[in-house]
PDB file of C-alpha atoms and ligand atoms in Angstrom:
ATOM      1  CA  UNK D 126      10.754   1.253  15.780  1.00 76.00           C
ATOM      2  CA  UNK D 127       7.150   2.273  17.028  1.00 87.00           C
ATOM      3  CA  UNK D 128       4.262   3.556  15.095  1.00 86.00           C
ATOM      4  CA  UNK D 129       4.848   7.062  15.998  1.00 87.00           C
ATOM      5  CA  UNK D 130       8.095   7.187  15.847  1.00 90.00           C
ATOM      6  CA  UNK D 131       7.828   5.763  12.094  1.00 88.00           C
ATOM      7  CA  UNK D 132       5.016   8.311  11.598  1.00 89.00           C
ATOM      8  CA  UNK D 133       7.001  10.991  12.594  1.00 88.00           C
ATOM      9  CA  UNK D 134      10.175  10.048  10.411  1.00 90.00           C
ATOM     10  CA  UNK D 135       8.012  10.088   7.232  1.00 91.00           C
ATOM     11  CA  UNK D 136       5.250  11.664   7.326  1.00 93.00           C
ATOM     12  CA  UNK D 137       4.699  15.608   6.477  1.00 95.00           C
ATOM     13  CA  UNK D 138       1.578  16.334   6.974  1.00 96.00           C
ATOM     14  CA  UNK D 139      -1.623  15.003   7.208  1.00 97.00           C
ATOM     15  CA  UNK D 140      -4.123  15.775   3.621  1.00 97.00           C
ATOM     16  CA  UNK D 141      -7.887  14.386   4.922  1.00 98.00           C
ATOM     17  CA  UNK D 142      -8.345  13.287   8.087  1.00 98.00           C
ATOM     18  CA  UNK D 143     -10.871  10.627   9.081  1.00 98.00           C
ATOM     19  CA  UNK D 144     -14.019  12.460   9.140  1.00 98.00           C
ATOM     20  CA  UNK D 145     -13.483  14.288   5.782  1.00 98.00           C
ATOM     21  CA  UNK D 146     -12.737  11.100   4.327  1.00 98.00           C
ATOM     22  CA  UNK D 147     -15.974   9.533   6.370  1.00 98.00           C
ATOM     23  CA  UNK D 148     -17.854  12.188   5.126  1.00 98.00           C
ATOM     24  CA  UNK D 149     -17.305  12.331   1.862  1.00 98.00           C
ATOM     25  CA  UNK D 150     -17.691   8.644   1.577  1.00 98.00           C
ATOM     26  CA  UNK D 151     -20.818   8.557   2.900  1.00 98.00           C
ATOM     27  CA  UNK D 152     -21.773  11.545  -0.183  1.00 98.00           C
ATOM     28  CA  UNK D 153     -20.531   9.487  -2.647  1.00 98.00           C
ATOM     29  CA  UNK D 154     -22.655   6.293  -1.264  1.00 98.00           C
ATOM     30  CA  UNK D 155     -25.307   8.279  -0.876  1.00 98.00           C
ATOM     31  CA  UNK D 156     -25.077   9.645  -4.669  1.00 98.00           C
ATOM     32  CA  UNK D 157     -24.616   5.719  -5.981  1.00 98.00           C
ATOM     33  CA  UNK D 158     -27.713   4.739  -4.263  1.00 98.00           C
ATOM     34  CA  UNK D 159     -29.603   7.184  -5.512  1.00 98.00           C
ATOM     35  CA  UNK D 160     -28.431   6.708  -8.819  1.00 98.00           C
ATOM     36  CA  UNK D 161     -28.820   2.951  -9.065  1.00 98.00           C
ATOM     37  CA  UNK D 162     -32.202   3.054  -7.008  1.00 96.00           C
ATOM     38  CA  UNK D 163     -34.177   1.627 -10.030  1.00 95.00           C
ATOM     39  CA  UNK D 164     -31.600  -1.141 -10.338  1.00 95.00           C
ATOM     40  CA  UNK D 165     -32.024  -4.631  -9.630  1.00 94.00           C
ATOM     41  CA  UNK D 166     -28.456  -5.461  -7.646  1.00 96.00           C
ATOM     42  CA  UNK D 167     -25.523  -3.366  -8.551  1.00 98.00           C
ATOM     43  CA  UNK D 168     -21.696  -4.996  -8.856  1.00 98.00           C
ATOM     44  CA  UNK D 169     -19.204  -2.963  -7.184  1.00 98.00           C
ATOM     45  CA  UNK D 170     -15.457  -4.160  -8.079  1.00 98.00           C
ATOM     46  CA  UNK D 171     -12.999  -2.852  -5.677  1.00 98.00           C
ATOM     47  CA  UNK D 172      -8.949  -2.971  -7.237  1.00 96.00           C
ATOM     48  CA  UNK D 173      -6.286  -4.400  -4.779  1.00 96.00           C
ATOM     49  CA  UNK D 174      -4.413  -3.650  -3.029  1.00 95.00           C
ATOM     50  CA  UNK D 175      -5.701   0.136  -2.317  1.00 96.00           C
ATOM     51  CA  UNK D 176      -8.855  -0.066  -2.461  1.00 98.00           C
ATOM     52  CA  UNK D 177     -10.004  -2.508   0.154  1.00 98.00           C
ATOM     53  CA  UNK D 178     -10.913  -0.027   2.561  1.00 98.00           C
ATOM     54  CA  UNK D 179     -12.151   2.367   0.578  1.00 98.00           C
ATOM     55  CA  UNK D 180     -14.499  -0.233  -0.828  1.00 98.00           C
ATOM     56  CA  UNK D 181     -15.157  -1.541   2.834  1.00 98.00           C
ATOM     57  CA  UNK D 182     -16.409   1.666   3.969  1.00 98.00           C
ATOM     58  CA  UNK D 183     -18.627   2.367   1.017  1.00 98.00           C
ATOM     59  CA  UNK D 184     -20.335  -0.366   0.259  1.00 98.00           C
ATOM     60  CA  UNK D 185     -21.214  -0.855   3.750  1.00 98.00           C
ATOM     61  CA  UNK D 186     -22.974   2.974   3.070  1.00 98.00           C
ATOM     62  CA  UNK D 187     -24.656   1.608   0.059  1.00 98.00           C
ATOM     63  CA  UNK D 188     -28.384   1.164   0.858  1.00 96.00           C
ATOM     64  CA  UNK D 189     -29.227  -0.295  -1.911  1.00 97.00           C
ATOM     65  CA  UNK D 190     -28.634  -4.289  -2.967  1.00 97.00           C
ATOM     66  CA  UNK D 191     -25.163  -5.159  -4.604  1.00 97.00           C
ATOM     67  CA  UNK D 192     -22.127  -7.538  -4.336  1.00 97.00           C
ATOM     68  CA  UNK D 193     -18.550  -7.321  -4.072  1.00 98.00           C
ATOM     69  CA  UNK D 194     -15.374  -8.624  -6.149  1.00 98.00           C
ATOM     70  CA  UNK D 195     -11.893  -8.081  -6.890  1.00 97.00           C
ATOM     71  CA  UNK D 196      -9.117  -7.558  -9.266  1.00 97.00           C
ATOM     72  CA  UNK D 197      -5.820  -6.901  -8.884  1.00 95.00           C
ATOM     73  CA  UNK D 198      -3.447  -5.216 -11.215  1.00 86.00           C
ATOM     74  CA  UNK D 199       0.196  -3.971 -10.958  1.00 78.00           C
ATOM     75  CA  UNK D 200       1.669  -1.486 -12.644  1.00 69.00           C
ATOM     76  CA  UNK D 201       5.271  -1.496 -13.298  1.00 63.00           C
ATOM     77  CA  UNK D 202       7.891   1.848 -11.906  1.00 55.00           C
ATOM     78  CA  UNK D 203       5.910   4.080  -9.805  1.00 50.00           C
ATOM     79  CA  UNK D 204       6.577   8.054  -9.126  1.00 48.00           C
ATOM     80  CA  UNK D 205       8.761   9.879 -11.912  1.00 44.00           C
ATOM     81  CA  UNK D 206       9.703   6.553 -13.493  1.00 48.00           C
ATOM     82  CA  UNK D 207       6.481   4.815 -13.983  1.00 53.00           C
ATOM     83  CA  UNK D 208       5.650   3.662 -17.844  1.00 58.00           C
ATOM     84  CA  UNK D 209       2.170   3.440 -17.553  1.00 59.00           C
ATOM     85  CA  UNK D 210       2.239  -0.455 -18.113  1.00 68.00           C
ATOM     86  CA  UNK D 211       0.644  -2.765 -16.082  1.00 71.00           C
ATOM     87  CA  UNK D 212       0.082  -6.156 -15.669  1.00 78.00           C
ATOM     88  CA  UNK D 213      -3.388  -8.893 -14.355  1.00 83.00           C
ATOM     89  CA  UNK D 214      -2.658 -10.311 -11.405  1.00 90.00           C
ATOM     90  CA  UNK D 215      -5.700 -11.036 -10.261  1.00 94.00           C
ATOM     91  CA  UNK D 216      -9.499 -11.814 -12.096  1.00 95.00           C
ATOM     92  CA  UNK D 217     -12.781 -11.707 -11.056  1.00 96.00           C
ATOM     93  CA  UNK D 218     -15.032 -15.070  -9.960  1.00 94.00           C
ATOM     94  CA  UNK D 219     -18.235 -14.237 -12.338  1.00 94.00           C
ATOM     95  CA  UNK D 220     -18.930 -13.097 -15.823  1.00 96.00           C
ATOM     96  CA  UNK D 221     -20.155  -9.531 -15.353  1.00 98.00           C
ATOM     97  CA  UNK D 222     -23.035  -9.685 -18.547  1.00 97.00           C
ATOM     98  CA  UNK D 223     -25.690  -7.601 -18.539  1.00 97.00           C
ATOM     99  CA  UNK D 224     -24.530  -6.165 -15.024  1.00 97.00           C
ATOM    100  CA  UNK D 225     -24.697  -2.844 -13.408  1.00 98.00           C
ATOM    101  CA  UNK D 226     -21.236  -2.645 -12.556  1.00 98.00           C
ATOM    102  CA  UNK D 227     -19.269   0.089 -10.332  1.00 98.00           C
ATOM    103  CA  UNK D 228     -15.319  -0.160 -10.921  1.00 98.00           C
ATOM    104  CA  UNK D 229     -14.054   1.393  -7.495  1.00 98.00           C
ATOM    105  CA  UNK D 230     -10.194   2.683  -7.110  1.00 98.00           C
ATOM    106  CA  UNK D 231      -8.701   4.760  -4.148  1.00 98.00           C
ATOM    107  CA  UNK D 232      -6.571   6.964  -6.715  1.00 97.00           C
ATOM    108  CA  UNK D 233      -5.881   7.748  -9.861  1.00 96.00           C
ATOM    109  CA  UNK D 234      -2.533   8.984 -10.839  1.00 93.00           C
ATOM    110  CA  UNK D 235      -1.392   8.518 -14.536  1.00 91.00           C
ATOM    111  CA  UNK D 236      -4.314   6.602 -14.823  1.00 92.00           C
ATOM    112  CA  UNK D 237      -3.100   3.809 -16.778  1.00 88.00           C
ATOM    113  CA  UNK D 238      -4.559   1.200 -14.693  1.00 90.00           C
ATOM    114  CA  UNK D 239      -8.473   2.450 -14.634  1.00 93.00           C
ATOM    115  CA  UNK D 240      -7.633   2.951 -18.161  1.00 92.00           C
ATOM    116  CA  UNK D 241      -6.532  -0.737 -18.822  1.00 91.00           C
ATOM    117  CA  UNK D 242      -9.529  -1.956 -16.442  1.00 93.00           C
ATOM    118  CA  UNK D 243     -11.997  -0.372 -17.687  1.00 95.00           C
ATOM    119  CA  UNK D 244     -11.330  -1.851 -21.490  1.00 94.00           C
ATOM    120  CA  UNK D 245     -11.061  -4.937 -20.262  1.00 94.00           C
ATOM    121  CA  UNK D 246     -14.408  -4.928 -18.713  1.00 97.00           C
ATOM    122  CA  UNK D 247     -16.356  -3.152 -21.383  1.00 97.00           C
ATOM    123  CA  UNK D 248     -15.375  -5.559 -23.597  1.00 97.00           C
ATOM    124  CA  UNK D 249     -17.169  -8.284 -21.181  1.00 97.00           C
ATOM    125  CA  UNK D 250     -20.281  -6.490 -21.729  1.00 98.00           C
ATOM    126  CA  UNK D 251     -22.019  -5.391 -18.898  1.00 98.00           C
ATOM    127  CA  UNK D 252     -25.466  -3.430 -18.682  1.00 98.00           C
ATOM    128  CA  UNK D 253     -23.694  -0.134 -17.761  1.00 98.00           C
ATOM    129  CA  UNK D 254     -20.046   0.407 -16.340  1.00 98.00           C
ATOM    130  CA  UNK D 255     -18.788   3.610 -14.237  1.00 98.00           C
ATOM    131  CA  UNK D 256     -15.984   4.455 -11.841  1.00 98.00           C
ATOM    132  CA  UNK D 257     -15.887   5.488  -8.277  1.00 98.00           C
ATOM    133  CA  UNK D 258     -12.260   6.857  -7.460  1.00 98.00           C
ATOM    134  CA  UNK D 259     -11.407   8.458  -4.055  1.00 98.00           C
ATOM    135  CA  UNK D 260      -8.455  10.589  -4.725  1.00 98.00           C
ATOM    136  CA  UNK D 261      -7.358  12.293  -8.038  1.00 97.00           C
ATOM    137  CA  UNK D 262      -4.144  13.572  -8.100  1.00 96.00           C
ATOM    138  CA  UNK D 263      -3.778  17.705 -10.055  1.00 92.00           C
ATOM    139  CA  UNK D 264      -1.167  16.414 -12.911  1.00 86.00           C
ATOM    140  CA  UNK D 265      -1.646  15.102 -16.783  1.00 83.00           C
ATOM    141  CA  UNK D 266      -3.740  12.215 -16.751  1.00 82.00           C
ATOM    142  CA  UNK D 267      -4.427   9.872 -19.419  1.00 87.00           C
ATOM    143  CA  UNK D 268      -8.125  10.240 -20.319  1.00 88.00           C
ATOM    144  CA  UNK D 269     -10.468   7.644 -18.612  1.00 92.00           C
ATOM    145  CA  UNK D 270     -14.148   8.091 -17.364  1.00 94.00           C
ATOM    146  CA  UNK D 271     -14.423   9.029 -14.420  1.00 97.00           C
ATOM    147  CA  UNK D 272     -18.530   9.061 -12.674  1.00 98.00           C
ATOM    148  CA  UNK D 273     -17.857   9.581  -8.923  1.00 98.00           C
ATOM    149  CA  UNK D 274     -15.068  11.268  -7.533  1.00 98.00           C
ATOM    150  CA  UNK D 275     -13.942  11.703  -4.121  1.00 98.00           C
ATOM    151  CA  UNK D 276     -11.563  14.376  -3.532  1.00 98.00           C
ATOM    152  CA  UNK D 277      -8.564  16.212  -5.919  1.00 97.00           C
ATOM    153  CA  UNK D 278      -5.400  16.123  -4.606  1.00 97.00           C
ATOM    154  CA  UNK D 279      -1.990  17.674  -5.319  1.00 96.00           C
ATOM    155  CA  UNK D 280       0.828  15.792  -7.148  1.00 94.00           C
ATOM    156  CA  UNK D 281       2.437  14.203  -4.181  1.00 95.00           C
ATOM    157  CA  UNK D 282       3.428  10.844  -2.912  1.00 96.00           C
ATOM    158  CA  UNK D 283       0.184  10.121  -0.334  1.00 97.00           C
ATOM    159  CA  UNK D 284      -0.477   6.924   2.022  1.00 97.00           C
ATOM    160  CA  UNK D 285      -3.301   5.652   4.432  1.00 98.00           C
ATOM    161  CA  UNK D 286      -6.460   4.499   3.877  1.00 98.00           C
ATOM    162  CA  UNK D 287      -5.356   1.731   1.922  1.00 98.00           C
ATOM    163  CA  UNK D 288      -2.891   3.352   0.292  1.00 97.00           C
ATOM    164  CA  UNK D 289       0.957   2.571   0.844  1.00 96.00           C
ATOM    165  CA  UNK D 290       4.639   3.192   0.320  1.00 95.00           C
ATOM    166  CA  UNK D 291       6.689  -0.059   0.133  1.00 92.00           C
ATOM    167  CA  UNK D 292       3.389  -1.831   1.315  1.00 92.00           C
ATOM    168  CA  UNK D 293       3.533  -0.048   4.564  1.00 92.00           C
ATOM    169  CA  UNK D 294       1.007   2.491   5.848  1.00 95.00           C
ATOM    170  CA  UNK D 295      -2.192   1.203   4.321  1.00 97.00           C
ATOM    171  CA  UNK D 296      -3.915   1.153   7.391  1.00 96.00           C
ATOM    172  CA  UNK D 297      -3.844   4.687   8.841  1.00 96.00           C
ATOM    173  CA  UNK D 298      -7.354   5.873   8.958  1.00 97.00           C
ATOM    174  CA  UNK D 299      -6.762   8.924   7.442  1.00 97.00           C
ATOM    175  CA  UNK D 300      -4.610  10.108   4.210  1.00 98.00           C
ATOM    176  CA  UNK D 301      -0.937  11.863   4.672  1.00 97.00           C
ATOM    177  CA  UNK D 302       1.663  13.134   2.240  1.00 97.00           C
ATOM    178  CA  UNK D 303       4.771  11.301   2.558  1.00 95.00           C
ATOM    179  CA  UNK D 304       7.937  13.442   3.220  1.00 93.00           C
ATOM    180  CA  UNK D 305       9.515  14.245  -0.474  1.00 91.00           C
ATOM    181  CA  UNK D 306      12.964  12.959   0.726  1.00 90.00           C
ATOM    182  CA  UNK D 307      11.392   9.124   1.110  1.00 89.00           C
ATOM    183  CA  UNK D 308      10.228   8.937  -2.185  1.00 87.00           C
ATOM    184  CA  UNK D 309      12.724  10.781  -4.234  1.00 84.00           C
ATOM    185  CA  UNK D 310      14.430   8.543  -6.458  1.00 69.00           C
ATOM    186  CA  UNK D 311      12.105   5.352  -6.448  1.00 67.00           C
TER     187      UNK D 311
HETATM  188  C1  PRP F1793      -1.991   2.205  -7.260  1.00 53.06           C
HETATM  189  C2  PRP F1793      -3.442   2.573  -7.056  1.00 53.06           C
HETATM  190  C3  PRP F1793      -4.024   2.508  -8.444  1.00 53.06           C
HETATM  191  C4  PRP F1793      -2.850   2.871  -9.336  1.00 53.06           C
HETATM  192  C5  PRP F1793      -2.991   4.272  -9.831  1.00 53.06           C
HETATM  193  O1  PRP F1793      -1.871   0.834  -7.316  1.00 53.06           O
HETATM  194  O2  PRP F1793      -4.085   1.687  -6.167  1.00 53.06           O
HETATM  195  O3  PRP F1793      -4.502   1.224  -8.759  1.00 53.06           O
HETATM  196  O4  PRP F1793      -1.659   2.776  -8.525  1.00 53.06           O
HETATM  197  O5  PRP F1793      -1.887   4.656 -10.610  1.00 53.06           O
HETATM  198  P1  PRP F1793      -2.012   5.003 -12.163  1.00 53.06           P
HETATM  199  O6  PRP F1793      -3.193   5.898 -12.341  1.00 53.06           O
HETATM  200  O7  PRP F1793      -0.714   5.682 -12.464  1.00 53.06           O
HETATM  201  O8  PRP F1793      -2.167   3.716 -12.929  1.00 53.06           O
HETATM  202  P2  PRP F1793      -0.480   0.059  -7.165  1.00 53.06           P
HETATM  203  O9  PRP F1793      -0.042  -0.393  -8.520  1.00 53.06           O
HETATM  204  O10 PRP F1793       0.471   0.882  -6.377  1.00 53.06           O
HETATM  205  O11 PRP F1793      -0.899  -1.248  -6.390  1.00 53.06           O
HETATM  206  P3  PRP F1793      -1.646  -1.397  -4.971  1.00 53.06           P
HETATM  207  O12 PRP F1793      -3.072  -0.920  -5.161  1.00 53.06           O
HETATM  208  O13 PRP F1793      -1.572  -2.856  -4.725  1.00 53.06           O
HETATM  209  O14 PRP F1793      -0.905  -0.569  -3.959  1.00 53.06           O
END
């Protein structure tokens, strides 16, 4: 099947397009550099899969000094059946000790895995620790910090900008609420 022709079969409608999601990236870059401009080097940890782009874009819109790394957790039953646990499948290469460090997630939705990250690295002591999430969905949340926020979003199923269903559509430039039928059930 081709691209559109997928798009069109699942797809509903699209939430923020390219440019709002460029722009507001560049705000919340903009805000971090300010913040941190006293800092030495900042750490910004990006969580895979989803937030690869999202940390692509901004930290090339950081202007101030900092590195990159990775984790990647997994949380088990998504949607209406999701438990809230997750599970490491992924660490990062360095200690982060006495380190400025930026925890950055495309979305938050029950928010058991920011919850479960951000333990784990406050208990490896860094200088300071704070979260920069993209998309924050309207629905109970568990309660976890969070410092930078992109936008709010309602409680539905969304993919794109390195978000997916079924691992499928994390590349579309913008973000699009999946058609309720698709997900229903999983
Ligand atoms: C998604 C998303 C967050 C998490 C949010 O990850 O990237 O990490 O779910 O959900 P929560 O607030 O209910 O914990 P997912 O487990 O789908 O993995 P992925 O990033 O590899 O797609």
């Amino acid at each position: 099947m081709k691209l559109q022709e997928i798009l069109q079969k699942n797809i509903k409608r699209v939430l923020l397009t390219e440019d709002e999601i460029q722009r507001r990236v560049k705000e919340l870059a903009d805000e971090i550099s300010r913040d941190y401009s006293q800092a030495e080097k900042i750490l910004m940890i990006g969580i895979l899969k989803g937030a690869f782009i999202f940390l692509a874009d901004l930290s090339r819109q950081i202007n101030i000094p900092h590195s990159v790394d990775f984790m990647a957790i997994s949380s088990y039953g998504k949607g209406a059946t999701s438990t809230g646990a997750v599970r490491f499948v992924l660490d990062l290469r360095e200690p982060i000790e006495n380190q400025q460090v930026v925890i950055v997630e495309d979305i938050i939705d029950t928010g058991a895995t920011l919850k479960y990250l951000y333990k784990i690295l406050q208990s490896r002591q860094p200088a300071s620790l704070r979260t920069c999430v993209l998309l924050k969905k309207q629905r109970q949340q568990l309660d976890v910090p969070i410092d930078y926020l992109g936008f709010e979003i309602p409680n539905v199923w969304v993919v794109g900008y390195g978000l997916d269903y079924a691992d499928t559509f994390r590349t579309l430039p913008y973000i699009a609420e999946l058609k309720q039928e698709i997900y229903q059930g999983t």
